[in-house]
CSV table of C-alpha atoms in Angstrom, one decimal:
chain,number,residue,atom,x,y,z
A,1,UNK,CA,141.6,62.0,41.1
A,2,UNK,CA,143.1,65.6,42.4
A,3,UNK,CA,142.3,69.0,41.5
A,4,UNK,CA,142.0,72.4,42.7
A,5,UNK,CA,139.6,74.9,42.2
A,6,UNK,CA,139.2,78.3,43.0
A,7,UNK,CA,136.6,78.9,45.4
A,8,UNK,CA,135.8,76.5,48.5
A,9,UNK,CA,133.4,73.3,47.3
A,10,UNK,CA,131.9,70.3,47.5
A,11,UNK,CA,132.6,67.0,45.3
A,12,UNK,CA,130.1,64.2,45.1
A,13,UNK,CA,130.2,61.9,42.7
A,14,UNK,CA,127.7,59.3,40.9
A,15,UNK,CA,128.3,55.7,39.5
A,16,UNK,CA,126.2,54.4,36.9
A,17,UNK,CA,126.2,51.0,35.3
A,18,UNK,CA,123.4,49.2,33.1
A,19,UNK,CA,121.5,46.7,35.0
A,20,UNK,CA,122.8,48.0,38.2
A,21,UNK,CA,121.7,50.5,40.9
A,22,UNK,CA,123.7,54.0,41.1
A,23,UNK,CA,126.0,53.8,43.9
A,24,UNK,CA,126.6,57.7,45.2
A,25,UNK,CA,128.6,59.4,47.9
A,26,UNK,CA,129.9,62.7,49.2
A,27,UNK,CA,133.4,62.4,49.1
A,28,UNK,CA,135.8,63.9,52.2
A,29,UNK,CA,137.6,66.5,51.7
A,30,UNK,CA,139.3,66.2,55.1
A,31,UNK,CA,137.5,69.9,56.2
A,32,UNK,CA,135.6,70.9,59.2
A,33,UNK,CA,132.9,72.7,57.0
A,34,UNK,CA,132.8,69.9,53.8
A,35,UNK,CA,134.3,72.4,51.5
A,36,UNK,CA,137.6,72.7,49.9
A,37,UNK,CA,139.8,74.3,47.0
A,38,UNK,CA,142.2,71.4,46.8
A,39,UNK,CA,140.5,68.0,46.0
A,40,UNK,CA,142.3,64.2,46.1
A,41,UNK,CA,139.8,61.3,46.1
A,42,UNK,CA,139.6,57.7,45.4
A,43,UNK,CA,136.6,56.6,44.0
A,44,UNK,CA,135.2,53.7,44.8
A,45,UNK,CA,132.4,51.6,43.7
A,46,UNK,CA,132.7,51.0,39.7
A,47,UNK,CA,130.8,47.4,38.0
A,48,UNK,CA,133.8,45.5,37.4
A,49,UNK,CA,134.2,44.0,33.9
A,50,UNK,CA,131.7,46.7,33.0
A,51,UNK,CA,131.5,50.4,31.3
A,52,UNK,CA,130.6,52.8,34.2
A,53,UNK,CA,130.0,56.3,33.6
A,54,UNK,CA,131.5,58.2,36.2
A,55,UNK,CA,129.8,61.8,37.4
A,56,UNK,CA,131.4,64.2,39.9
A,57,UNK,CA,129.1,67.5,40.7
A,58,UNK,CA,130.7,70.1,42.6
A,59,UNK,CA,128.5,72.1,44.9
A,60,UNK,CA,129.0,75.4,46.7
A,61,UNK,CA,128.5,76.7,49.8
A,62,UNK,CA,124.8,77.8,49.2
A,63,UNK,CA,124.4,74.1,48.0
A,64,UNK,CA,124.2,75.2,44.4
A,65,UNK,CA,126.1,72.7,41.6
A,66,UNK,CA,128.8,75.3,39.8
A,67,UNK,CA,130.3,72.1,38.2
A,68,UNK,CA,130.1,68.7,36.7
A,69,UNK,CA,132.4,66.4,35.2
A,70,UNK,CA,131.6,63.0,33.4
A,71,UNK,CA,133.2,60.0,32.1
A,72,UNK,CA,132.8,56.6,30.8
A,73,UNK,CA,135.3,54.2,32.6
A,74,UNK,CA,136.1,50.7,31.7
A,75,UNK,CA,136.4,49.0,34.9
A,76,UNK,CA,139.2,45.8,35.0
A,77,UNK,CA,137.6,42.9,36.1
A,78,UNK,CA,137.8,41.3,39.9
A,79,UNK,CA,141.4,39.8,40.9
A,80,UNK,CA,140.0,37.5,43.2
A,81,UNK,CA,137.6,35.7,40.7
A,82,UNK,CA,133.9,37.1,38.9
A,83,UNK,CA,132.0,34.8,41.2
A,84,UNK,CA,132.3,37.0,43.9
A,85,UNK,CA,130.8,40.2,41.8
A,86,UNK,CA,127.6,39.4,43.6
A,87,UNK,CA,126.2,37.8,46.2
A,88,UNK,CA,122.3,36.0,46.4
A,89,UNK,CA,119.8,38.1,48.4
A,90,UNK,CA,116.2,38.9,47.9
A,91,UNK,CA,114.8,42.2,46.6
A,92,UNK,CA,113.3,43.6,49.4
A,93,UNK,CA,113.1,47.5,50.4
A,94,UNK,CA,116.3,48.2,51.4
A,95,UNK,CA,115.5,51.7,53.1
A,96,UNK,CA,115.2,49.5,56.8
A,97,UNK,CA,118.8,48.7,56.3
A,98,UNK,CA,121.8,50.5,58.1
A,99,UNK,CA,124.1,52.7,56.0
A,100,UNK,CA,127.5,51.5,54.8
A,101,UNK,CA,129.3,48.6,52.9
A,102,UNK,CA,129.4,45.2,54.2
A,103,UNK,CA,133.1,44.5,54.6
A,104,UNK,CA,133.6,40.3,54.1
A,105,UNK,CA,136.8,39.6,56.0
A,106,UNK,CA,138.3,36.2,55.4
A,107,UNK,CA,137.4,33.6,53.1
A,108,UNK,CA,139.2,29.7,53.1
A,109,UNK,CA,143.0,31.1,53.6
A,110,UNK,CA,145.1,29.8,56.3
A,111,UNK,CA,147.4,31.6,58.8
A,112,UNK,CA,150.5,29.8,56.9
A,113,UNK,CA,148.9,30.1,53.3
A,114,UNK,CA,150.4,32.3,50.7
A,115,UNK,CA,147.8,32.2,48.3
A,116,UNK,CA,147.0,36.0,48.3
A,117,UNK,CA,143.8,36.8,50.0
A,118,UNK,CA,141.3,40.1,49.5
A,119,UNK,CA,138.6,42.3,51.5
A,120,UNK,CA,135.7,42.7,49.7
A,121,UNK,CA,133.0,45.6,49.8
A,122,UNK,CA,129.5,45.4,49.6
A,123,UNK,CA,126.5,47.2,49.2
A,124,UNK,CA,122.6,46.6,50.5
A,125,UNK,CA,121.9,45.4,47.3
A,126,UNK,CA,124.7,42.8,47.4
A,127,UNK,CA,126.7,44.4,45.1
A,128,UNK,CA,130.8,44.4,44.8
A,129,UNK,CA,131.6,47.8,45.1
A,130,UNK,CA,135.6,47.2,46.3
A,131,UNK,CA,137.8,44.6,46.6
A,132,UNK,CA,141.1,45.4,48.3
A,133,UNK,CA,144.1,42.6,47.8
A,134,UNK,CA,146.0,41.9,50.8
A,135,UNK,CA,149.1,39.2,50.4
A,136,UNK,CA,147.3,36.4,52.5
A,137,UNK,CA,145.6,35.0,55.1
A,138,UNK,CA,143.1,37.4,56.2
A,139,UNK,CA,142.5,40.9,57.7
A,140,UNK,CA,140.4,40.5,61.0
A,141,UNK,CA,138.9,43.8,61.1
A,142,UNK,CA,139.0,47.3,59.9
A,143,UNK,CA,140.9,50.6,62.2
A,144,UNK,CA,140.0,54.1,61.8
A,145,UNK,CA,142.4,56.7,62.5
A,146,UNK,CA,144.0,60.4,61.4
A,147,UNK,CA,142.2,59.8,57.8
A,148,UNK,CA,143.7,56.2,58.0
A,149,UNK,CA,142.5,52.5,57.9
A,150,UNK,CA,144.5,49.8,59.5
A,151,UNK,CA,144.0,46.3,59.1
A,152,UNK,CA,146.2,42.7,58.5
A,153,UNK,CA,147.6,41.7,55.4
A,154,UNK,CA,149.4,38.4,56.6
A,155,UNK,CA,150.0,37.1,59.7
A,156,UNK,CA,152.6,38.8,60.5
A,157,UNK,CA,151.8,42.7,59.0
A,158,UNK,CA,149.4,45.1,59.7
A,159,UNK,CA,149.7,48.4,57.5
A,160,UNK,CA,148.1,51.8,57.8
A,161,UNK,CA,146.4,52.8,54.2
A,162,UNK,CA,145.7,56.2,53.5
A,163,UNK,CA,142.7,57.8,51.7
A,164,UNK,CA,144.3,57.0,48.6
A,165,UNK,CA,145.4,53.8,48.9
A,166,UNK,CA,148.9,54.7,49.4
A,167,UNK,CA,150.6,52.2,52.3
A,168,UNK,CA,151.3,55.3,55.0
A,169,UNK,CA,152.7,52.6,58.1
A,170,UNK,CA,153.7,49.0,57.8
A,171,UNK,CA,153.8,47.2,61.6
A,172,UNK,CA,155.4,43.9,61.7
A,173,UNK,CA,154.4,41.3,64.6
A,174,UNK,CA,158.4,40.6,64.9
A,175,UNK,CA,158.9,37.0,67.1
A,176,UNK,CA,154.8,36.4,66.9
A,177,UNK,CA,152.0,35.4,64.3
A,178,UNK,CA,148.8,37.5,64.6
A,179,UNK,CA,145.7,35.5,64.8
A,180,UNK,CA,141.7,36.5,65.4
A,181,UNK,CA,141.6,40.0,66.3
A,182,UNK,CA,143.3,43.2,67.2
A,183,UNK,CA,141.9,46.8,68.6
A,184,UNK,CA,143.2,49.8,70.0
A,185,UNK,CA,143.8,50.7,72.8
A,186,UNK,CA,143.1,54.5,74.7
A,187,UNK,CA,146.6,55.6,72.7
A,188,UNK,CA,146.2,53.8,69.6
A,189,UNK,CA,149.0,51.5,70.1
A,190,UNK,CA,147.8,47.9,68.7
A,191,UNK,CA,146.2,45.2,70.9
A,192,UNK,CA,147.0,42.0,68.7
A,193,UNK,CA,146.0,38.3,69.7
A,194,UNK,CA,149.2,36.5,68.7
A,195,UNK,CA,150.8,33.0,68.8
A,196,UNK,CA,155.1,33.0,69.4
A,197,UNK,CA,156.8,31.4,66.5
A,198,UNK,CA,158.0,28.2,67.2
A,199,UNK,CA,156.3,27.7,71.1
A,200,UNK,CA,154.5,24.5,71.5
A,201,UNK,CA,150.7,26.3,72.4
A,202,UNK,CA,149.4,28.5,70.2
A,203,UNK,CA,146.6,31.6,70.1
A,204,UNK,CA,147.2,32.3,74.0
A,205,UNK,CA,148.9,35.3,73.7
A,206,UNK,CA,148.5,39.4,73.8
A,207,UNK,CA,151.2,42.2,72.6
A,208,UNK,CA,150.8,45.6,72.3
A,209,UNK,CA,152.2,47.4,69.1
A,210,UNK,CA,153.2,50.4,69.7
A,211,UNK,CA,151.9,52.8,67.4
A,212,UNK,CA,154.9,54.9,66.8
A,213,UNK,CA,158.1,53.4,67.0
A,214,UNK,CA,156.6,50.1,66.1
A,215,UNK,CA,158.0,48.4,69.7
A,216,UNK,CA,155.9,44.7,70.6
A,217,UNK,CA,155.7,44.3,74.1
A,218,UNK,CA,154.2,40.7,75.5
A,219,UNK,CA,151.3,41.8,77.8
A,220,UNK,CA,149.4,38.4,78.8
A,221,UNK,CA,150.7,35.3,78.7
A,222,UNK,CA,147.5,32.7,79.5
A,223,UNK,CA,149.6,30.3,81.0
A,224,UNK,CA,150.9,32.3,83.6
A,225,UNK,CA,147.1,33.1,84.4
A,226,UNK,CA,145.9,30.0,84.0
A,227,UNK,CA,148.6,27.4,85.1
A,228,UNK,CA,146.5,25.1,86.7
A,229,UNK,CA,144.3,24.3,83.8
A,230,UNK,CA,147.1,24.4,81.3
A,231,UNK,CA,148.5,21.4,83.4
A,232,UNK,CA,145.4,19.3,82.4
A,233,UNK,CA,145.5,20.3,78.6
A,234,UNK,CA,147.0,17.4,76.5
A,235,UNK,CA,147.9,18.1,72.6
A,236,UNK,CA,145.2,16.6,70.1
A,237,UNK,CA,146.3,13.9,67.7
A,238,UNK,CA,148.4,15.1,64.8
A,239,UNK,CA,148.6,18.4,66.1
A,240,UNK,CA,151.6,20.2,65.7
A,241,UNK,CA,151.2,22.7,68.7
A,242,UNK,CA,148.7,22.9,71.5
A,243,UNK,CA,145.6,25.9,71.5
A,244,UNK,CA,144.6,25.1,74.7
A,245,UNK,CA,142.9,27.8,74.8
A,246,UNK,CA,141.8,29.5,71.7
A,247,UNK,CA,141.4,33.4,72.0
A,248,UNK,CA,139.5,34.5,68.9
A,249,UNK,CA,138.3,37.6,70.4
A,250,UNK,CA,139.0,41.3,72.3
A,251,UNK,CA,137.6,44.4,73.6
A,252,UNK,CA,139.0,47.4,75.8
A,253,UNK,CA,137.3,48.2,78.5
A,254,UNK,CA,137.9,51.1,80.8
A,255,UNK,CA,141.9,51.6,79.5
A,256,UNK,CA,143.4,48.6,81.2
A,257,UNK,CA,140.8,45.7,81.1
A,258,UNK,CA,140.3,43.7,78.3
A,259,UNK,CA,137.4,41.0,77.5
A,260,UNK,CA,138.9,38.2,75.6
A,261,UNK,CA,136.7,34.8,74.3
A,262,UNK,CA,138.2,31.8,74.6
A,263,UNK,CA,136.5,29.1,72.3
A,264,UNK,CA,138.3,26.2,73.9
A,265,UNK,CA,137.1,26.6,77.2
A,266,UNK,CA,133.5,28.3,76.1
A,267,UNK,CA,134.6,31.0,78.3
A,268,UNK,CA,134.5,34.7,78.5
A,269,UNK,CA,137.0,36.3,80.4
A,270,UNK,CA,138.0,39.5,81.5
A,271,UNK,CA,141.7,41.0,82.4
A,272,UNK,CA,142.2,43.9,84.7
A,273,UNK,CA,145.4,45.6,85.1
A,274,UNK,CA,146.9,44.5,81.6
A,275,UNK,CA,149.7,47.0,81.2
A,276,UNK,CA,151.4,46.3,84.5
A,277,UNK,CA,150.2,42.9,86.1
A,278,UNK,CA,148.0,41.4,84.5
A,279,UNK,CA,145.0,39.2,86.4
A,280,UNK,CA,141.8,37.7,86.0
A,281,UNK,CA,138.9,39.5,87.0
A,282,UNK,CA,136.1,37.4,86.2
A,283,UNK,CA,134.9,34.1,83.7
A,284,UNK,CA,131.8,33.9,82.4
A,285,UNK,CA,131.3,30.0,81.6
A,286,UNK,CA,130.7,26.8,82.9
A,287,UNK,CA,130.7,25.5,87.0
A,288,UNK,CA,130.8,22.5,85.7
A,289,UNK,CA,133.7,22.5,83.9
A,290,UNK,CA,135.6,24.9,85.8
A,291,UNK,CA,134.8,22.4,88.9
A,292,UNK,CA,138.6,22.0,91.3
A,293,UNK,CA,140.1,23.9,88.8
A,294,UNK,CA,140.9,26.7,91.3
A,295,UNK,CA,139.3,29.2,89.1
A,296,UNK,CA,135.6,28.3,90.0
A,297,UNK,CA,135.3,31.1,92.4
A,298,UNK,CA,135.9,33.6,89.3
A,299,UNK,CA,133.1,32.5,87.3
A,300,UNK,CA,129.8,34.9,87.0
A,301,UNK,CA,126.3,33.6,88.5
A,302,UNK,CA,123.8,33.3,86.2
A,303,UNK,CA,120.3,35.3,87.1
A,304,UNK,CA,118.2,32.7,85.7
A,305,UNK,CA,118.5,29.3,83.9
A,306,UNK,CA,119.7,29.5,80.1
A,307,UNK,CA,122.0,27.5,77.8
A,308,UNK,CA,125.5,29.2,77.9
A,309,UNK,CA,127.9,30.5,75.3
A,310,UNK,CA,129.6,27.3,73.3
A,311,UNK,CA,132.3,27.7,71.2
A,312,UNK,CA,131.7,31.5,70.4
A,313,UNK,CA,133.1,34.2,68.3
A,314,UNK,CA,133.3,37.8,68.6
A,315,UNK,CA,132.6,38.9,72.1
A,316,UNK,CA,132.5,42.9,71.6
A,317,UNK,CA,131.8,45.3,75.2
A,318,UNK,CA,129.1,47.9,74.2
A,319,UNK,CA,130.0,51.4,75.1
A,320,UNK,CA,126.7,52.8,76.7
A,321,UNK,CA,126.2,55.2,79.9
A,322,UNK,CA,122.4,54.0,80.2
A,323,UNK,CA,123.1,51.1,82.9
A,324,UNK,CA,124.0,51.8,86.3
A,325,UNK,CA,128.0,51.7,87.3
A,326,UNK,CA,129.3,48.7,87.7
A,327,UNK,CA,126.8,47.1,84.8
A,328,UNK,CA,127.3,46.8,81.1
A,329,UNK,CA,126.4,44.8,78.0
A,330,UNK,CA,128.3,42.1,76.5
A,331,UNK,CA,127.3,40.7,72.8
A,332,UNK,CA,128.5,37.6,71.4
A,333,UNK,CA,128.1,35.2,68.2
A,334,UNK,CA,127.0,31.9,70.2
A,335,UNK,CA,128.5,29.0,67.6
A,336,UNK,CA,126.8,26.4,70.6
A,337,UNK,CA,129.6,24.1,69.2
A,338,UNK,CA,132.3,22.8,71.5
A,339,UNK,CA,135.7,22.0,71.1
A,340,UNK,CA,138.3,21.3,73.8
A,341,UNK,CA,141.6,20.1,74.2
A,342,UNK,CA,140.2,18.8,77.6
A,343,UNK,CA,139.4,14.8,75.6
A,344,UNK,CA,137.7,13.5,79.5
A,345,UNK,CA,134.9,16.1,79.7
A,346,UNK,CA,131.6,15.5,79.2
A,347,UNK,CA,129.9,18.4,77.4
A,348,UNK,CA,127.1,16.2,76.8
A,349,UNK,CA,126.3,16.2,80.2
A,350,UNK,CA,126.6,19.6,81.0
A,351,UNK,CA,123.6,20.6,82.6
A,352,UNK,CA,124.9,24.5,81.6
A,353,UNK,CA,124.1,23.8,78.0
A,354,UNK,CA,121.0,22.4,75.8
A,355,UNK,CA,120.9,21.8,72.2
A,356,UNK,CA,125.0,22.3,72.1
A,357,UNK,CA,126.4,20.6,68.7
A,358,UNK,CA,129.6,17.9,68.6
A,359,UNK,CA,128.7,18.2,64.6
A,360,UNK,CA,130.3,21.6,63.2
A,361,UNK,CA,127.9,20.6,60.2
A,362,UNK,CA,124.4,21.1,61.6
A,363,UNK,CA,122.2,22.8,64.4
A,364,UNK,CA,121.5,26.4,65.5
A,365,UNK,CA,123.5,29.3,66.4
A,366,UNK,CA,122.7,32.2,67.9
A,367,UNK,CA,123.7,36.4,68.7
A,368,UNK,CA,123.3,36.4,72.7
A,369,UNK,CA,123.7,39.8,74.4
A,370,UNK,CA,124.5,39.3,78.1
A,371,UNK,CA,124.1,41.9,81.1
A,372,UNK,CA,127.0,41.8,83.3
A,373,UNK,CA,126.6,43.0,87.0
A,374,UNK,CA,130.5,43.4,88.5
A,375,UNK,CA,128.2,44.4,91.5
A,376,UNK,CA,126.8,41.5,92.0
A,377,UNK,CA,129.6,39.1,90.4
A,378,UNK,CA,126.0,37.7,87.7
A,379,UNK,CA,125.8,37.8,84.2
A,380,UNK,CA,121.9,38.0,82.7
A,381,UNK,CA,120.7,36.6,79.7
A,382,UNK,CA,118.7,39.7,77.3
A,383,UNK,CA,118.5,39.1,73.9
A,384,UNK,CA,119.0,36.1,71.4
A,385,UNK,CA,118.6,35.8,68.2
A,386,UNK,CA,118.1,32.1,66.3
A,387,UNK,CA,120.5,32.1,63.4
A,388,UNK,CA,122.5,29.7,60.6
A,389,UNK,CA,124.6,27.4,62.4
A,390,UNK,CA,128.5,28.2,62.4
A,391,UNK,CA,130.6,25.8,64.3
A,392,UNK,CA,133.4,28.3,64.2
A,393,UNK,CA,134.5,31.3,63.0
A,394,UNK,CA,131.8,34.1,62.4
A,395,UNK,CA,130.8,37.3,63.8
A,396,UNK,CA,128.3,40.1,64.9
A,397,UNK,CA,127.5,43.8,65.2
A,398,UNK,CA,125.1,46.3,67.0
A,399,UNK,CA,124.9,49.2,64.5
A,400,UNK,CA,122.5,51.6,63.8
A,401,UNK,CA,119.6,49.9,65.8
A,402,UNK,CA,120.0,46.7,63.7
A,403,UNK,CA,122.0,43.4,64.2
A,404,UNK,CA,124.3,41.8,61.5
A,405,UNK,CA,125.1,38.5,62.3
A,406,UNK,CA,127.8,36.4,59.7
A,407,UNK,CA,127.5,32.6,60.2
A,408,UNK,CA,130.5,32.0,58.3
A,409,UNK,CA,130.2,28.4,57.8
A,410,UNK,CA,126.8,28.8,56.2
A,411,UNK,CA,128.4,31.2,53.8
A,412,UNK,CA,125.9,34.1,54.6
A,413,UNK,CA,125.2,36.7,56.7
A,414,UNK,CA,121.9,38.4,58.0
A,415,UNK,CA,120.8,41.4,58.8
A,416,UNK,CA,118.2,42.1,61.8
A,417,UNK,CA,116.2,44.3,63.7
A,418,UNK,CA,116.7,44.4,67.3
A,419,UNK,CA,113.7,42.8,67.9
A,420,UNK,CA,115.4,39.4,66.1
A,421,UNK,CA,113.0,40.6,62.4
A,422,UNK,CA,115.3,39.5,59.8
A,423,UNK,CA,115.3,42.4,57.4
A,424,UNK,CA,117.9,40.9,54.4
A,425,UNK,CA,120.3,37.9,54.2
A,426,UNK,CA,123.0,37.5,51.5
A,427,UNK,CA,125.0,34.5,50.6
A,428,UNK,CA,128.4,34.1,49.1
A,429,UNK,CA,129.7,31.7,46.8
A,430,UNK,CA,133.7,30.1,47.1
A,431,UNK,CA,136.2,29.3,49.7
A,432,UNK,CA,135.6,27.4,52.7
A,433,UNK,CA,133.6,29.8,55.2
A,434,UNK,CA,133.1,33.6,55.7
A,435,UNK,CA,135.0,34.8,59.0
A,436,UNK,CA,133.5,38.1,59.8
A,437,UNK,CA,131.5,40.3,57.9
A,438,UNK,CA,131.5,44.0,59.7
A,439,UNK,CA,129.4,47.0,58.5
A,440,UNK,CA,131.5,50.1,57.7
A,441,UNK,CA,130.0,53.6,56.5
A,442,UNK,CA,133.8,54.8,56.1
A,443,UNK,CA,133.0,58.3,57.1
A,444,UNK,CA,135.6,61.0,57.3
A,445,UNK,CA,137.9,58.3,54.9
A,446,UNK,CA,136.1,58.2,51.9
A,447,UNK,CA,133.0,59.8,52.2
A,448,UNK,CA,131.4,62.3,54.3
């Protein structure tokens, strides 16, 4: 909707639908102070397949309502299918919950499919609120910048969407696939995990994007990092191209160091130096396997004796000043399922791992959060969390205080205290698995 008005004000706005809670929201106005004359929103949130009645107040300065405007508004019904319009959860006091939408990212497409594919928005009470069509396989997560989000729409696009929904920047991955993830890094160019088109490995890979003129410049190559285990890799049967090494994961950390998670290899590794020559500043993973590799001199101690990372998803660096230089926190989704193109090793007898699952159909996962010392080259074990098992894909996320934890096999994800209390778990319907969910209040794009 767009209007102006004459004196500088406030729009909120209400949606009602019979049988389902309100769902209400400040809407930004792209100010400093919250109040405007000219007014362009997109409202989000409307019962599809169902009359809404729509209700924006305007509010002035002195936080007085000089206006209100309602409507009834028959919303079309869901592209993507009905079954999706809700999701099973309980009924419990949502008040302990954070704020926001859960975002579902991903759901049974393939990298190559061209079945189209959608986002889909929802609230504590498991509610649909939005689902955004993208052309297929999946977006990986959600950008914020300059009033814009920015996420993947195929495998080889990633577009900048405006308040509106208006398609502001389209970025095209050129000679590579995008695959698992992609950040930003300290200038907002894209970090992308990528796969070159037509190569015989796959998902080994990092370019850079660059945010205005669109340029892709290779920044890691794994094989030229890892040579020596690549040599021992063989290709699986009826495989058309080797992922030796899987990266499904990546954070920034101090401008030019990235931590990347490679299921393949159960490992956790971190690149310094990434614009300019890139090399490996530490693993995190097993002795055992990394035994007269040449790279067993990289790996982390552990402090203390605990069942390492398997097969994990979604290793994310947390930004906090509290620990002392040198020190930082490191949260994960532990899948404890392995999979390796290395057919001789003996996971089973891995005396790094207990309760780790051949089976991706049953067992336990877990959210691990580690304490790494670059002081003392030792990684700590501080936090778990038991969880649905996931033998791949899935994700989680420290926000708010709480912990929300997608085990995307199991269709479902959770949300926890940080003291491991399950406060709420919802369950989806359709499609093969659930690859992330992520928690977004969109603040300063939608709402404010």
């Amino acid at each position: 909707m767009y209007f102006k008005t004459s004196d500088e004000l406030q729009a909120t706005y209400t949606i009602h639908c019979e049988g389902y809670n309100d769902f209400s929201r400040t809407l930004n106005n792209n100010t400093l102070s919250g109040y405007t004359t000219n007014h362009e929103y997109l409202l989000v949130g409307a019962i599809p397949g169902q009359i809404n009645t729509i209700t924006v107040t305007l509010t002035n300065k002195q936080g007085k309502p000089v206006d209100t405007l309602s409507w009834s508004y028959n919303a079309p019904s869901l592209q993507g299918g009905d079954q999706y319009l809700t999701v099973d959860c309980d009924d419990s006091n949502t008040l302990s919950l954070s704020k926001g939408l859960y975002t579902v990212l991903g759901n049974d497409v393939t990298e190559d499919s061209e079945e189209q594919a959608y986002m889909r928005l929802y609230d504590n009470d498991g509610i649909l609120r939005s689902e955004i069509p993208i052309i297929s396989y999946r977006s990986h997560r959600i950008l914020f910048e300059d009033n814009t989000m920015y996420f993947s729409i195929s495998s080889t696009k990633i577009v900048g969407m405006d308040q509106t929904g208006y398609i502001s920047k389209i970025y095209d991955t050129g000679n590579y696939k995008l695959h698992h993830d992609y950040i930003f890094d300290g200038n907002n160019n894209l970090l992308v995990l990528a796969s070159e088109k037509n190569a015989k490995t796959s998902e080994d890979k990092i370019i850079m994007i660059e945010k205005d003129s669109g340029n892709i410049t290779e920044l890691a190559d794994l094989i030229d990092l890892l040579p020596n285990y690549y040599s021992t890799t063989s290709l699986p049967d009826g495989a058309e191209n080797l992922g030796w090494m899987h990266i499904n994961s990546l954070a920034l950390v101090d401008k030019t160091s990235l931590i990347i998670s490679s299921r393949k290899t159960s490992t956790i590794i971190k690149l310094d130096n990434i614009y300019s020559n890139p090399s490996i500043d530490y693993m995190i993973g097993s002795d055992h396997f990394w035994k007269e590799s040449g790279y067993d001199s990289l790996l982390l101690n552990k402090t203390s004796d605990f069942s390492m990372q398997a097969g994990q998803h979604c290793v994310t660096y947390v930004e906090d000043n509290s620990p002392p230089q040198g020190q930082y926190y490191l949260y994960l989704y532990n899948n404890l399922a392995v999979s390796t193109t290395q057919s001789d090793y003996d996971w089973k007898n891995d005396s790094n791992y207990s309760n780790t699952y051949y089976s991706l159909k049953k067992g336990t996962s877990y959210y691990y959060k580690y304490l790494v010392d670059e002081n003392t080259r030792t990684v700590e074990l501080v936090s778990s969390i038991p969880v649905a098992y996931s033998g791949y894909v899935s994700s989680v996320q420290e926000l708010d205080g709480n912990v929300i934890i997608d085990s995307g096999i199991a269709m479902s994800w959770s949300e926890y205290s940080q003291d491991g209390t399950l406060l709420k778990t919802f369950k989806t319907t359709g499609g093969k698995f659930v690859y992330r969910v992520f928690k977004y209040d969109y603040l300063y794009y939608w709402f404010q």
